[in-house]
mmCIF file with all atom_site columns, C-alpha atoms in Angstrom:
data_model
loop_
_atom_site.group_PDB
_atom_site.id
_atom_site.type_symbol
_atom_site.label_atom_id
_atom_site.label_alt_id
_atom_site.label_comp_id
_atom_site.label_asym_id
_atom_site.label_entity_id
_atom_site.label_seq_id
_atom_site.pdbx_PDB_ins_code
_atom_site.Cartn_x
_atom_site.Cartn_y
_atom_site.Cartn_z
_atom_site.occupancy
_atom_site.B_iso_or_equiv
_atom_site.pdbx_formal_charge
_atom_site.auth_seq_id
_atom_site.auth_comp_id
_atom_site.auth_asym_id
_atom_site.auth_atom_id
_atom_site.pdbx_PDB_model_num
ATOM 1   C CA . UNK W 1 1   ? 17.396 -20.372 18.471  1.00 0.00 ? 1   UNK W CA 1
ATOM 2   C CA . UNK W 1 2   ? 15.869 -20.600 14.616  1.00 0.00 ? 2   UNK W CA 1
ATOM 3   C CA . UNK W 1 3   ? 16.873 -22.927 11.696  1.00 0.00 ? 3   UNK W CA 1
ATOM 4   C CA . UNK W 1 4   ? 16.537 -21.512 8.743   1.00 0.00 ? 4   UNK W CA 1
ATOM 5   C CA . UNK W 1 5   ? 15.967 -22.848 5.176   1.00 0.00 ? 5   UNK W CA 1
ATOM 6   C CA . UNK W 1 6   ? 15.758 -20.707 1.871   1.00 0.00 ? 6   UNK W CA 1
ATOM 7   C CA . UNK W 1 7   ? 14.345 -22.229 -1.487  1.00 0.00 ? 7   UNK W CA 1
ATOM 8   C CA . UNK W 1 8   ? 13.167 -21.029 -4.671  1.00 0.00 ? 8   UNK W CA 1
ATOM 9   C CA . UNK W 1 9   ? 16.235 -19.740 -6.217  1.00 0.00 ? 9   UNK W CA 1
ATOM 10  C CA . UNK W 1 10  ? 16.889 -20.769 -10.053 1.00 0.00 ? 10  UNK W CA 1
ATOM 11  C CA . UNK W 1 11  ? 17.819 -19.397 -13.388 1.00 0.00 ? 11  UNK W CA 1
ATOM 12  C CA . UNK W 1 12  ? 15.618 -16.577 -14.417 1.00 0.00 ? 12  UNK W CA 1
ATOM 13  C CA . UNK W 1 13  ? 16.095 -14.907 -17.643 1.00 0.00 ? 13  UNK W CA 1
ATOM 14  C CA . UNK W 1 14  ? 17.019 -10.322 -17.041 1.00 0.00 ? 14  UNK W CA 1
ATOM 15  C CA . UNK W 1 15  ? 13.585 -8.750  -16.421 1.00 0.00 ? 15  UNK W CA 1
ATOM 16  C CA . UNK W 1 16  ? 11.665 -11.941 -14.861 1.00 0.00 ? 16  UNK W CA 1
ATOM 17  C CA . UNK W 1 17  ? 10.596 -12.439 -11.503 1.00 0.00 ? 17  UNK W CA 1
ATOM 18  C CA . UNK W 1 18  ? 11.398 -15.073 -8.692  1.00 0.00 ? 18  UNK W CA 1
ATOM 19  C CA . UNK W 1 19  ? 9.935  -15.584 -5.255  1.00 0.00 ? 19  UNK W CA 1
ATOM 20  C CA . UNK W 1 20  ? 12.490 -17.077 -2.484  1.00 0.00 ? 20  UNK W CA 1
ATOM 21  C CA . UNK W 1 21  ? 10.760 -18.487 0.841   1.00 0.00 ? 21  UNK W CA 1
ATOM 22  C CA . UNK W 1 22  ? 12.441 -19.193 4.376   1.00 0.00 ? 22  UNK W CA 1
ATOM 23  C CA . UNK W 1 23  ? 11.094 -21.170 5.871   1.00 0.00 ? 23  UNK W CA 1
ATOM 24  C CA . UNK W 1 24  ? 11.810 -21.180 9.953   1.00 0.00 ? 24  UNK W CA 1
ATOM 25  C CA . UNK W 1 25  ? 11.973 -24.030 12.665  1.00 0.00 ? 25  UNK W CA 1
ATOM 26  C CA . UNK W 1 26  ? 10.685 -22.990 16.263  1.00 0.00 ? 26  UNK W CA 1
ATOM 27  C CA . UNK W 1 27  ? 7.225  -21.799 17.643  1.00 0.00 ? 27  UNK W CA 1
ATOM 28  C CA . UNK W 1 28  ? 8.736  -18.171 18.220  1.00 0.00 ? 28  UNK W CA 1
ATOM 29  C CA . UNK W 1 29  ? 9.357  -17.472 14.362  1.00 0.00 ? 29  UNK W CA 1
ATOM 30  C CA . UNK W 1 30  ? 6.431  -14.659 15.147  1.00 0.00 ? 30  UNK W CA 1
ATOM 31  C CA . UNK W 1 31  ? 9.328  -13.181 17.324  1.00 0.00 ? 31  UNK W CA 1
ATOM 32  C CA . UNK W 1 32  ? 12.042 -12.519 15.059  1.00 0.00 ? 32  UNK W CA 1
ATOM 33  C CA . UNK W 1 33  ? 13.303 -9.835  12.851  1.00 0.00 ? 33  UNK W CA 1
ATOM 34  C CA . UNK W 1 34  ? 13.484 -11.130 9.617   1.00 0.00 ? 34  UNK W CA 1
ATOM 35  C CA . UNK W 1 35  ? 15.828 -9.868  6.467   1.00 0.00 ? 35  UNK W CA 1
ATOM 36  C CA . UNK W 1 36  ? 17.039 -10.814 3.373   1.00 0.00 ? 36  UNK W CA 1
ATOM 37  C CA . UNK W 1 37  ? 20.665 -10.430 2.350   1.00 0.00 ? 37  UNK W CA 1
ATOM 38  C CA . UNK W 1 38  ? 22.645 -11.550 -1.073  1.00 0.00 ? 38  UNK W CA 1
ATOM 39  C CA . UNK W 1 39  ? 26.689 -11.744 -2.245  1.00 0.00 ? 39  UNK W CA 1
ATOM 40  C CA . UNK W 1 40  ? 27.370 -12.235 -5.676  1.00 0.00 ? 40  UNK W CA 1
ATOM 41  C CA . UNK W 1 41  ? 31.239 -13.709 -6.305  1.00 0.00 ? 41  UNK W CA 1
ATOM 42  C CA . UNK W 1 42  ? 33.746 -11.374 -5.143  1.00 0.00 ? 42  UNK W CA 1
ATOM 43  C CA . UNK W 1 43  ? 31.471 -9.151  -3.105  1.00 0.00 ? 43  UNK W CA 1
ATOM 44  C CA . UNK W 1 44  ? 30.445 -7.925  -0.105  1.00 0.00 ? 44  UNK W CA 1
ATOM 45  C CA . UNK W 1 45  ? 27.260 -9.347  1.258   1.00 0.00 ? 45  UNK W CA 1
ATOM 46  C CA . UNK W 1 46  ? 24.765 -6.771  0.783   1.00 0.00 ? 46  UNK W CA 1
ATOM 47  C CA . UNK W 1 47  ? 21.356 -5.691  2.873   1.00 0.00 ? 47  UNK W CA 1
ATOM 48  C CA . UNK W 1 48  ? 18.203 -6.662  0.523   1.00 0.00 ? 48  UNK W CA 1
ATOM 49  C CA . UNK W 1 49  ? 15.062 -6.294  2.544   1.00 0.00 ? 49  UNK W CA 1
ATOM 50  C CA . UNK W 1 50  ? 13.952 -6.299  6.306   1.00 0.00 ? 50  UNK W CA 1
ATOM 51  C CA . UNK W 1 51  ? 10.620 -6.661  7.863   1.00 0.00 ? 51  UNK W CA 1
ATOM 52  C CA . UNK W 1 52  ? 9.693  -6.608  11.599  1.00 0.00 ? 52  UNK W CA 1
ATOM 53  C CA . UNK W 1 53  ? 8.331  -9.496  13.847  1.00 0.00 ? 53  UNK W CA 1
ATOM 54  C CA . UNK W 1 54  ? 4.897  -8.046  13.648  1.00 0.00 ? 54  UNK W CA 1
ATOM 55  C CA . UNK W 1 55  ? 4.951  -7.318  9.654   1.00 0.00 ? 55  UNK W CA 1
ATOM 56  C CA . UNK W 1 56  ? 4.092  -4.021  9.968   1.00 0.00 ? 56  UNK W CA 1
ATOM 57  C CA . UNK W 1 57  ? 7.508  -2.282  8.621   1.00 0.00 ? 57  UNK W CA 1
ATOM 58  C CA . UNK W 1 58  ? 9.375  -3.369  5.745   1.00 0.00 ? 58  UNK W CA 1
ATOM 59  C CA . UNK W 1 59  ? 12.649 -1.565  4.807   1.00 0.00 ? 59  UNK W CA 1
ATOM 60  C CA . UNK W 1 60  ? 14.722 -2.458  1.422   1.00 0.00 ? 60  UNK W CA 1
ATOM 61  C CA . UNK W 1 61  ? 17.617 -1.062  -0.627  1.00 0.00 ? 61  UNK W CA 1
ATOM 62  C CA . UNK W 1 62  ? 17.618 1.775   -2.621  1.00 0.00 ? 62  UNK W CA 1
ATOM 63  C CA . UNK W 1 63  ? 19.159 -0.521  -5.698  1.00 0.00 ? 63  UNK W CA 1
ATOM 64  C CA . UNK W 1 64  ? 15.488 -2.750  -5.556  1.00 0.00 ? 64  UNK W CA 1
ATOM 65  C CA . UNK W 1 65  ? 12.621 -0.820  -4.151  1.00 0.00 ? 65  UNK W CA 1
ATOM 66  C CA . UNK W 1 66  ? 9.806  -0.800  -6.138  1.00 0.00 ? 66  UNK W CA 1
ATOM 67  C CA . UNK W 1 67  ? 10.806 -4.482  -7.641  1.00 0.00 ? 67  UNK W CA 1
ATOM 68  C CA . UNK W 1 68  ? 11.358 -6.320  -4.583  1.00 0.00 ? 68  UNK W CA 1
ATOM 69  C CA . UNK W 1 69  ? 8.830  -6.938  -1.868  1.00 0.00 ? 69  UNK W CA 1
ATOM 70  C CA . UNK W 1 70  ? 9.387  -9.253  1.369   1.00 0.00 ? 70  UNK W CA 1
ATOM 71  C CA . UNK W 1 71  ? 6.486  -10.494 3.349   1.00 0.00 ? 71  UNK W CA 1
ATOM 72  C CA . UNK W 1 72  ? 6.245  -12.885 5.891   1.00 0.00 ? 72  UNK W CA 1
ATOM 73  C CA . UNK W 1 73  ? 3.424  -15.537 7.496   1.00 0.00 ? 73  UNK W CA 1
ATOM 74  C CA . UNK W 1 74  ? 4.173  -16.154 10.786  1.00 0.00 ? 74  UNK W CA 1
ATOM 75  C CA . UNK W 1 75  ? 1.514  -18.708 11.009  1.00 0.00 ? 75  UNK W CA 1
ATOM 76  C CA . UNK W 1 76  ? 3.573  -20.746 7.936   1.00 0.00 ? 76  UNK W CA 1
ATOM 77  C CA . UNK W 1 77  ? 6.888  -19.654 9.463   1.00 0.00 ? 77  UNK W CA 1
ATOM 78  C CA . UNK W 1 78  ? 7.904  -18.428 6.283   1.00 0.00 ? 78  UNK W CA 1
ATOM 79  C CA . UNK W 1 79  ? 9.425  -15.247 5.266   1.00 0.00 ? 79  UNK W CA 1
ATOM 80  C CA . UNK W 1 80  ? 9.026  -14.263 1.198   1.00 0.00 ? 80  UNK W CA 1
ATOM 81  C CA . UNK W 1 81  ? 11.400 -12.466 -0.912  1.00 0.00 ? 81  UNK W CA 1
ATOM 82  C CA . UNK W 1 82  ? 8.981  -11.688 -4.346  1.00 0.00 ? 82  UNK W CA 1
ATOM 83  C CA . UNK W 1 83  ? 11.569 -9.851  -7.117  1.00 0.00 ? 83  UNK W CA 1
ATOM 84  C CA . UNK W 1 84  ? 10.392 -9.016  -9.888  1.00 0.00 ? 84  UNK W CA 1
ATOM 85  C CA . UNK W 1 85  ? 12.337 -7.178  -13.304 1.00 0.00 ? 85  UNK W CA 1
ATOM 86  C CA . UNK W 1 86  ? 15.229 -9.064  -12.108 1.00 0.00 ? 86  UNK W CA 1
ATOM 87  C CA . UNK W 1 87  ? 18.924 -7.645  -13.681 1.00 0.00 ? 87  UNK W CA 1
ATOM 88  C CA . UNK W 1 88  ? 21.632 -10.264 -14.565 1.00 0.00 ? 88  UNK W CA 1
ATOM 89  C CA . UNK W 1 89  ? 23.972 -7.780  -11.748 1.00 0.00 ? 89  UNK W CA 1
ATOM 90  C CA . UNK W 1 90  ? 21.564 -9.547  -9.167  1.00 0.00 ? 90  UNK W CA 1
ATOM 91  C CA . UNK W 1 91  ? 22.707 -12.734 -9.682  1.00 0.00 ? 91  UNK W CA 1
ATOM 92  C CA . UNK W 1 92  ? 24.068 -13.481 -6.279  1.00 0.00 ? 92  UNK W CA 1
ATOM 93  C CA . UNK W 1 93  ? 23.482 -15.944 -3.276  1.00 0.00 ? 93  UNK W CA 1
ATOM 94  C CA . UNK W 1 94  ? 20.398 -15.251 -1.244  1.00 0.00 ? 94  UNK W CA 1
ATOM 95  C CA . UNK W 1 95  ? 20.671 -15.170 2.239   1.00 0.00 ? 95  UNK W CA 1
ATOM 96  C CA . UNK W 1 96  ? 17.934 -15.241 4.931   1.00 0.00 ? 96  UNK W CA 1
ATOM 97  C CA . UNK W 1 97  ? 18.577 -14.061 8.325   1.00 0.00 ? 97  UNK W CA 1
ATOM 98  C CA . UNK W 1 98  ? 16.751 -13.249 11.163  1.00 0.00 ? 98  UNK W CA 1
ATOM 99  C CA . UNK W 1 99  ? 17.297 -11.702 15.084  1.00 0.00 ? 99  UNK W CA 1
ATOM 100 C CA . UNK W 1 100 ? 15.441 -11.245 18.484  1.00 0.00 ? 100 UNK W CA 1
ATOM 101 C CA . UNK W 1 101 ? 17.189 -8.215  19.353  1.00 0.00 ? 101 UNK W CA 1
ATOM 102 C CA . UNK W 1 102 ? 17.706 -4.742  17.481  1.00 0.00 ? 102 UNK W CA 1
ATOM 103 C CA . UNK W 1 103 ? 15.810 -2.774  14.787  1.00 0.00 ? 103 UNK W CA 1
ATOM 104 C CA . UNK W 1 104 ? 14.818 -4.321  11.696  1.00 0.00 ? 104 UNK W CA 1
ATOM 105 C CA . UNK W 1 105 ? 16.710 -2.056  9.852   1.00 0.00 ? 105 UNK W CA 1
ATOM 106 C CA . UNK W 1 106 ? 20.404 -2.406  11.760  1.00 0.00 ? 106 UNK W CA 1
ATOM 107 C CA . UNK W 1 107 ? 22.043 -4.734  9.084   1.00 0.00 ? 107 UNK W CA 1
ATOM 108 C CA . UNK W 1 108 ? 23.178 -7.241  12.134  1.00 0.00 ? 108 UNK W CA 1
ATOM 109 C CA . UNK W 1 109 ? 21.696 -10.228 12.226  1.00 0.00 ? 109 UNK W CA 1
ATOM 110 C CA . UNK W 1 110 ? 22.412 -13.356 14.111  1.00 0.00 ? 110 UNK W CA 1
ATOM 111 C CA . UNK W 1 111 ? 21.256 -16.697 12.439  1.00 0.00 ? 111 UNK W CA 1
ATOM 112 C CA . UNK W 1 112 ? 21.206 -17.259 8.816   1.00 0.00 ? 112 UNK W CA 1
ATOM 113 C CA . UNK W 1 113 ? 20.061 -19.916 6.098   1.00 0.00 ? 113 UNK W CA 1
ATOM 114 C CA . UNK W 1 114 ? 22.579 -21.503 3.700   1.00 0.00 ? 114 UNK W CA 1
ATOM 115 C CA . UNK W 1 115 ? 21.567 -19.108 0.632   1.00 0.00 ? 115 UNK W CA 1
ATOM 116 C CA . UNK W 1 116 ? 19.729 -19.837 -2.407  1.00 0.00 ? 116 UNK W CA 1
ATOM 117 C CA . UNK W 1 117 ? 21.823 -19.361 -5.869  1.00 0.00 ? 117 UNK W CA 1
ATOM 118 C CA . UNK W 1 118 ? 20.040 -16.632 -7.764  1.00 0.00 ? 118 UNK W CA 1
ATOM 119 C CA . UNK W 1 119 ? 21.053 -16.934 -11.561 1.00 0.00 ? 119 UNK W CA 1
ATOM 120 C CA . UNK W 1 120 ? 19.858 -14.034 -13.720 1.00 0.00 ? 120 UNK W CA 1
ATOM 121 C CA . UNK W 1 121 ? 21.036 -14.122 -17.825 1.00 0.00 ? 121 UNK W CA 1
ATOM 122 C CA . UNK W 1 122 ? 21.163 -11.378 -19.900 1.00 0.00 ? 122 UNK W CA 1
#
């Protein structure tokens, strides 16, 4: 089993950039699937980002590809989220996840971090 703990969130003006971190308990972080979800009030939580146990393959929503990048360091146990020319419709709750089984990709993940409140103003 992982723990997993998300920082970095905060209030970021439209346009500016943040960079979330989870960071992961366990000495088989290097094992996991790793992803990045959000839900803003009233919504659905929605797929962000994905990247394999190896690094090697990332995979991200259309609505932030090219602003968004995750990355991870397995030897830090710590998966990144960097997003940059942030809109205020991102505002949301940040959610790290991660999973043994399954593709990357495949939205279903099994353990998950509290969130990180993601304020963006207009």
């Amino acid at each position: 089993q992982v723990q997993l703990v998300e920082s970095g969130g905060g209030l970021v003006q439209a346009g500016g950039s943040l960079r979330l971190s989870c960071a992961a308990s366990g000495r088989t972080f290097s094992t996991y699937n790793m992803a990045w979800f959000r839900q803003a009030p009233g919504k659905e939580r929605e797929f962000v980002a994905a990247i394999t146990w190896s690094g090697t393959s990332t995979y991200y929503a259309d609505s932030v590809k090219g602003r968004f990048t995750i990355s991870r360091d397995n030897a830090k146990n710590t998966v990144y989220l960097q997003m940059n020319s942030l809109k205020s419709e991102e505002s949301a709750v940040y959610y790290c996840a991660a999973k043994l089984y399954g593709y990357a990709y495949q939205r279903s993940y099994d353990y998950w971090g509290q969130g990180t409140q993601v304020t963006v103003s207009s």
